[in-house]
mmCIF file of C-alpha atoms in Angstrom:
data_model
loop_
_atom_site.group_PDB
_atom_site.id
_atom_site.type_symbol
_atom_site.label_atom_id
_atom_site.label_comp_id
_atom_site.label_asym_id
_atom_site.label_seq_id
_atom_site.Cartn_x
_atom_site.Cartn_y
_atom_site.Cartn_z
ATOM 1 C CA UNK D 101 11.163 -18.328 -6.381
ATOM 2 C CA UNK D 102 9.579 -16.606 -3.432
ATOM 3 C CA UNK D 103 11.281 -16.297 -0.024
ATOM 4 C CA UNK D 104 8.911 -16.425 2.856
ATOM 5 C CA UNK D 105 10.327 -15.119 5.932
ATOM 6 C CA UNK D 106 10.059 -16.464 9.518
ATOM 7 C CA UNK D 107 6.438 -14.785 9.929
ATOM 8 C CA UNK D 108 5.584 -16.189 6.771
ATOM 9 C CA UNK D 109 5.363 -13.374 4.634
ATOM 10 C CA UNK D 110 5.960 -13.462 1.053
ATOM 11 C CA UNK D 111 9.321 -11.089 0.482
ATOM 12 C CA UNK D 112 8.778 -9.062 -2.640
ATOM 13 C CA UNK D 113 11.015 -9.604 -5.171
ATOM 14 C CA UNK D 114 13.780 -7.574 -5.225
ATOM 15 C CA UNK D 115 14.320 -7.821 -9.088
ATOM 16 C CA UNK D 116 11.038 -7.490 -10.213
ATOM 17 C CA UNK D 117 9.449 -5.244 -12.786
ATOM 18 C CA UNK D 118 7.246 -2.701 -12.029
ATOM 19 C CA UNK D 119 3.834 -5.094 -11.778
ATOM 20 C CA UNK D 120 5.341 -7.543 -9.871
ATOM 21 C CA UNK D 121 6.854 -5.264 -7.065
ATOM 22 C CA UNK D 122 4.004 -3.761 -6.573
ATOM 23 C CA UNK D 123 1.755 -6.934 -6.053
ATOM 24 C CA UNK D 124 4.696 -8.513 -4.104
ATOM 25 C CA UNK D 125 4.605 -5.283 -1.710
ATOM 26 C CA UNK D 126 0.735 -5.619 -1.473
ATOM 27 C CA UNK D 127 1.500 -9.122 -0.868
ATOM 28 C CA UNK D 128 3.715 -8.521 1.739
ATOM 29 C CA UNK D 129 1.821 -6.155 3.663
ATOM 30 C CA UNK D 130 -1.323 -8.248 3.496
ATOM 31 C CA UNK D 131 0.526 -11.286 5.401
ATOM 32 C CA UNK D 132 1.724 -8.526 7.728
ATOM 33 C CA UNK D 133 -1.649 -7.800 8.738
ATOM 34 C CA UNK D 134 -3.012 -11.372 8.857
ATOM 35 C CA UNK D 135 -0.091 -11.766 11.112
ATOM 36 C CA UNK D 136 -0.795 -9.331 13.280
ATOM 37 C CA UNK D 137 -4.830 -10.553 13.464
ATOM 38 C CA UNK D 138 -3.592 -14.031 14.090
ATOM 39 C CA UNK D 139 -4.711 -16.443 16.596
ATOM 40 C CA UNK D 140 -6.488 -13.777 18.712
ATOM 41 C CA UNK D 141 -10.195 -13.788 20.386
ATOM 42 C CA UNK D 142 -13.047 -11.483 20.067
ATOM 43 C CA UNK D 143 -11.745 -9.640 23.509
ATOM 44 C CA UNK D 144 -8.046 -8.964 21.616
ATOM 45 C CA UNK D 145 -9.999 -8.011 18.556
ATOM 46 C CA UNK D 146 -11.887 -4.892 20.613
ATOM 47 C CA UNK D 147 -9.262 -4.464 22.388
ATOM 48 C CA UNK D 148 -8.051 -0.164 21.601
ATOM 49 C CA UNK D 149 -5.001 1.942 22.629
ATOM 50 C CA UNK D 150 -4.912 5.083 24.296
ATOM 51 C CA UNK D 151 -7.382 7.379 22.728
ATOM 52 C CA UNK D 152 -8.113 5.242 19.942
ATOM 53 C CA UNK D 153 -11.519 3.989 19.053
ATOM 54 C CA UNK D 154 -9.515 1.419 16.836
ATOM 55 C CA UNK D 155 -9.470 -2.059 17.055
ATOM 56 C CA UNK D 156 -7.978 -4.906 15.307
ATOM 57 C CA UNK D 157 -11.665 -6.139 14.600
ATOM 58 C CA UNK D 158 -12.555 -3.224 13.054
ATOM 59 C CA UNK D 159 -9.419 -2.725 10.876
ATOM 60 C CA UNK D 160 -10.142 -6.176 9.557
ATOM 61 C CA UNK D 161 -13.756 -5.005 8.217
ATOM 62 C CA UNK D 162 -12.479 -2.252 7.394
ATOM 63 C CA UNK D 163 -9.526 -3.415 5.172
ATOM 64 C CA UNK D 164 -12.031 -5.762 3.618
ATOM 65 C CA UNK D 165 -14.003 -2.981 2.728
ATOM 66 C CA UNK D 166 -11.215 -1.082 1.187
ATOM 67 C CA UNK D 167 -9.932 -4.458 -0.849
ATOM 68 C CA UNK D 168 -13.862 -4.693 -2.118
ATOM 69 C CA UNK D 169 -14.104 -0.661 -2.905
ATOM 70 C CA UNK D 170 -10.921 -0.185 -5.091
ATOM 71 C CA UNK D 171 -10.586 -3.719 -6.850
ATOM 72 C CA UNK D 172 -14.439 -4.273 -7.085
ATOM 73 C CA UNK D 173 -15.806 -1.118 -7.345
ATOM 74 C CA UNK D 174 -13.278 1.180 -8.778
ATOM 75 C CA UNK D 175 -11.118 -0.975 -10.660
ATOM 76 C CA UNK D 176 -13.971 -2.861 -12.310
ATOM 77 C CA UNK D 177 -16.955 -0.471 -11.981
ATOM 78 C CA UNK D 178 -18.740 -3.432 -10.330
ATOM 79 C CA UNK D 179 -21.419 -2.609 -7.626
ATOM 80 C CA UNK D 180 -20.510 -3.263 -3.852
ATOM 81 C CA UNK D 181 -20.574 -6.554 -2.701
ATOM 82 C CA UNK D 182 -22.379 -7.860 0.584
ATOM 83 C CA UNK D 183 -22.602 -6.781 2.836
ATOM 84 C CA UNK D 184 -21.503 -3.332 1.937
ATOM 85 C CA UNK D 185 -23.993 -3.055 -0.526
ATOM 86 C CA UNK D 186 -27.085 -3.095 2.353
ATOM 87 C CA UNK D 187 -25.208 -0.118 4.593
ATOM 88 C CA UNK D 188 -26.482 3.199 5.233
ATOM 89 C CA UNK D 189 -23.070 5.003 4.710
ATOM 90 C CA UNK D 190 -24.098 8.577 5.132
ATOM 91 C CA UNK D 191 -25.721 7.512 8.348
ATOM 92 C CA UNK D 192 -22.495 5.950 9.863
ATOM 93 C CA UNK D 193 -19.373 6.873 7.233
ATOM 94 C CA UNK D 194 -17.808 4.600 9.654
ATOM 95 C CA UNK D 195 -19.888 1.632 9.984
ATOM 96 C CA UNK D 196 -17.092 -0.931 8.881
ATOM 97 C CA UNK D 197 -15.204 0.150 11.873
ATOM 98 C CA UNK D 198 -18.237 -0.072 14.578
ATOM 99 C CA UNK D 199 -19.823 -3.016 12.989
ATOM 100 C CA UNK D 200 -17.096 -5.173 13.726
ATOM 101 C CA UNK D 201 -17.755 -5.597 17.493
ATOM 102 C CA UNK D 202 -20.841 -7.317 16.416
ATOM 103 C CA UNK D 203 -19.306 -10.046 14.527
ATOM 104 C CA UNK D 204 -16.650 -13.260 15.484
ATOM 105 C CA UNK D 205 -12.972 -13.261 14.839
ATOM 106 C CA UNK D 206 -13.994 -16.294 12.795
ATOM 107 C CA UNK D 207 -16.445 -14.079 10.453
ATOM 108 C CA UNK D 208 -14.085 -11.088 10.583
ATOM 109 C CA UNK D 209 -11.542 -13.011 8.959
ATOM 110 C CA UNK D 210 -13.470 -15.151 6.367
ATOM 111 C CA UNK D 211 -14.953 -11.622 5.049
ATOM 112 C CA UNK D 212 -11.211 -10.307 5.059
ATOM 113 C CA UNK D 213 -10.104 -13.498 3.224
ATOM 114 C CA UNK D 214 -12.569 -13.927 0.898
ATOM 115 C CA UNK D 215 -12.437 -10.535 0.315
ATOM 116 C CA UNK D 216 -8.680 -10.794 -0.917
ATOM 117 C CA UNK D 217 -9.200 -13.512 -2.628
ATOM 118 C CA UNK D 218 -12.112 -11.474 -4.568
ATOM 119 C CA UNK D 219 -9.301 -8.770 -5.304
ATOM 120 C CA UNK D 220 -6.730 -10.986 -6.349
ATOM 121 C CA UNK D 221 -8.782 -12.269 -8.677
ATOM 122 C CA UNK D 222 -10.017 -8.635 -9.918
ATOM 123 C CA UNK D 223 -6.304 -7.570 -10.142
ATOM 124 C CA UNK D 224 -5.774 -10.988 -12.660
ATOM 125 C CA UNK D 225 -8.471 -10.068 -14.220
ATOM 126 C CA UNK D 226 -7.423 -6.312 -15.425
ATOM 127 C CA UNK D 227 -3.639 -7.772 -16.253
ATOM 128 C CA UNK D 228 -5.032 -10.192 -18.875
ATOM 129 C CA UNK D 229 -5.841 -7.240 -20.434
ATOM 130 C CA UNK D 230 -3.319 -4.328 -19.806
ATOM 131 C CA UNK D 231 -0.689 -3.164 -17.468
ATOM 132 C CA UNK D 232 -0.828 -0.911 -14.413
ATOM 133 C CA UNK D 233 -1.472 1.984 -16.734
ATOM 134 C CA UNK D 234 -5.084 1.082 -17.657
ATOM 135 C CA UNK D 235 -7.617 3.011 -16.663
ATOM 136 C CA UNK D 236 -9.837 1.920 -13.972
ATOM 137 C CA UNK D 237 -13.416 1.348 -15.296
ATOM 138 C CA UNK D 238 -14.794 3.423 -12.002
ATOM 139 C CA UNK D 239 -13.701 6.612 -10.721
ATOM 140 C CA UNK D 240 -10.991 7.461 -7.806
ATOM 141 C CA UNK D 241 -11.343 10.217 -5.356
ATOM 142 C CA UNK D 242 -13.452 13.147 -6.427
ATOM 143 C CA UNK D 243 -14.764 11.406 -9.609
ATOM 144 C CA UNK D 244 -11.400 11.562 -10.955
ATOM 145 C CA UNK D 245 -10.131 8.345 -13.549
ATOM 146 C CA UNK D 246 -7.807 6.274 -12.050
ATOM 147 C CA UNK D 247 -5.185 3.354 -13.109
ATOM 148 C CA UNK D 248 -4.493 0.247 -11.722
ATOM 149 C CA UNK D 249 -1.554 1.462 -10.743
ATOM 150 C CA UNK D 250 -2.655 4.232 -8.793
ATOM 151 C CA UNK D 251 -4.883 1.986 -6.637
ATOM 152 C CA UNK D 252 -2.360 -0.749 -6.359
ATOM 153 C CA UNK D 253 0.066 2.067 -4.929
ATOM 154 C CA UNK D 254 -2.670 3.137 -2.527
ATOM 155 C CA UNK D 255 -3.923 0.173 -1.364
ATOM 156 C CA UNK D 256 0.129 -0.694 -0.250
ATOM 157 C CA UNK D 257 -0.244 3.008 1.656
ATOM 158 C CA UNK D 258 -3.096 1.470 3.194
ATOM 159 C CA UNK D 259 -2.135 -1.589 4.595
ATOM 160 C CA UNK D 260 0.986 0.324 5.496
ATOM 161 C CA UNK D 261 -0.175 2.546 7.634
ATOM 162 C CA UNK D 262 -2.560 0.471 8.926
ATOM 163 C CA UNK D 263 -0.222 -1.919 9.765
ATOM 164 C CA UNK D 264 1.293 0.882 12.267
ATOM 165 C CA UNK D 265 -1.491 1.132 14.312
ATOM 166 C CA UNK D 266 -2.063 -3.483 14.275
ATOM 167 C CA UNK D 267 1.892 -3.114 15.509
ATOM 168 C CA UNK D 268 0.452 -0.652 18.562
ATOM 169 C CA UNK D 269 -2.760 -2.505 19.064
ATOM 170 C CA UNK D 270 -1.254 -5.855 19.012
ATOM 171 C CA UNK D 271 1.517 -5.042 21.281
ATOM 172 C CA UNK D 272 -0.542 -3.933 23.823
ATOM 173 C CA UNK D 273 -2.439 -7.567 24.146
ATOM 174 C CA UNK D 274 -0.141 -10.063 24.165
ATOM 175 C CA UNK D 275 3.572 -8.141 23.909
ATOM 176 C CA UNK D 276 4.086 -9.568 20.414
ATOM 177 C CA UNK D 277 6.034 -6.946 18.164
ATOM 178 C CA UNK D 278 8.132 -7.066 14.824
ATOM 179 C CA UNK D 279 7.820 -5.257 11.800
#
């Protein structure tokens, strides 16, 4: 049975085998995130920190971009979804992060959801037919073959560390902290 804590986070489990922990961890640091997003306004979404160009807006788009790129593209060899699919990315590498002030905190977080949703799905898709060894059917960074494994272990580094800099961000507009 899964606890849910008092932010209402999934806790991994803590006797789980090696697929499960790392989905429960993903898990986990996905509710983080939409925890830290929550309940905020367009203003709170641009809002950015010190020196930062970062915003909570932007690391939305951009963690839906990420969730599309390794389950959709990489782990599946699919081709990129709208709307990454239309995007000039050598003319701004960093278009999911500037884009973002151009769209709602209601759009922001349907693309992030249905996004997830997307990869969840992807991710049930590859265990029906393996384990975290298998080899993604795209390529990781430089070209290189990748597992399922590998990209569930980075996208947890991702959200991780991204969830540093919502703690910072979202601090700074409304006080709220935790982990």
């Amino acid at each position: 049975m899964t606890q849910i804590d008092d932010q209402g986070r999934p806790e991994p489990p803590l006797d789980g085998d090696e697929t499960s922990t790392l989905l429960g961890f993903l898990e986990f640091l996905r509710a983080t995130f939409a925890w830290k997003c929550s309940g905020l306004d367009a203003a709170a979404l641009n809002t950015t920190v010190a020196a930062s160009s970062m915003t909570l807006g932007g690391m939305i788009k951009h963690l839906a971009y990420v969730e599309d790129h390794w389950f959709s593209v990489c782990l599946h060899g699919q081709s990129q979804q709208p709307p990454w699919d239309t995007v000039d990315w050598k003319a701004d590498s960093d278009w999911d992060w500037h884009s973002a002030a151009d769209d709602t905190p209601e759009q922001l977080r349907q693309l992030w959801e249905d996004t997830v949703a997307r990869s969840r799905t992807l991710v049930d898709k590859a265990l029906a037919h393996g384990d975290a060894g298998q080899l993604a059917l795209g390529r990781g960074p430089g070209g290189a073959p990748t597992t399922l494994r590998w990209i569930l272990c980075h996208m947890i580094e991702e959200y991780a560390r991204h969830n540093g800099h919502a703690d910072l961000i979202r601090e700074s507009v409304d006080g709220l902290t935790g982990e």
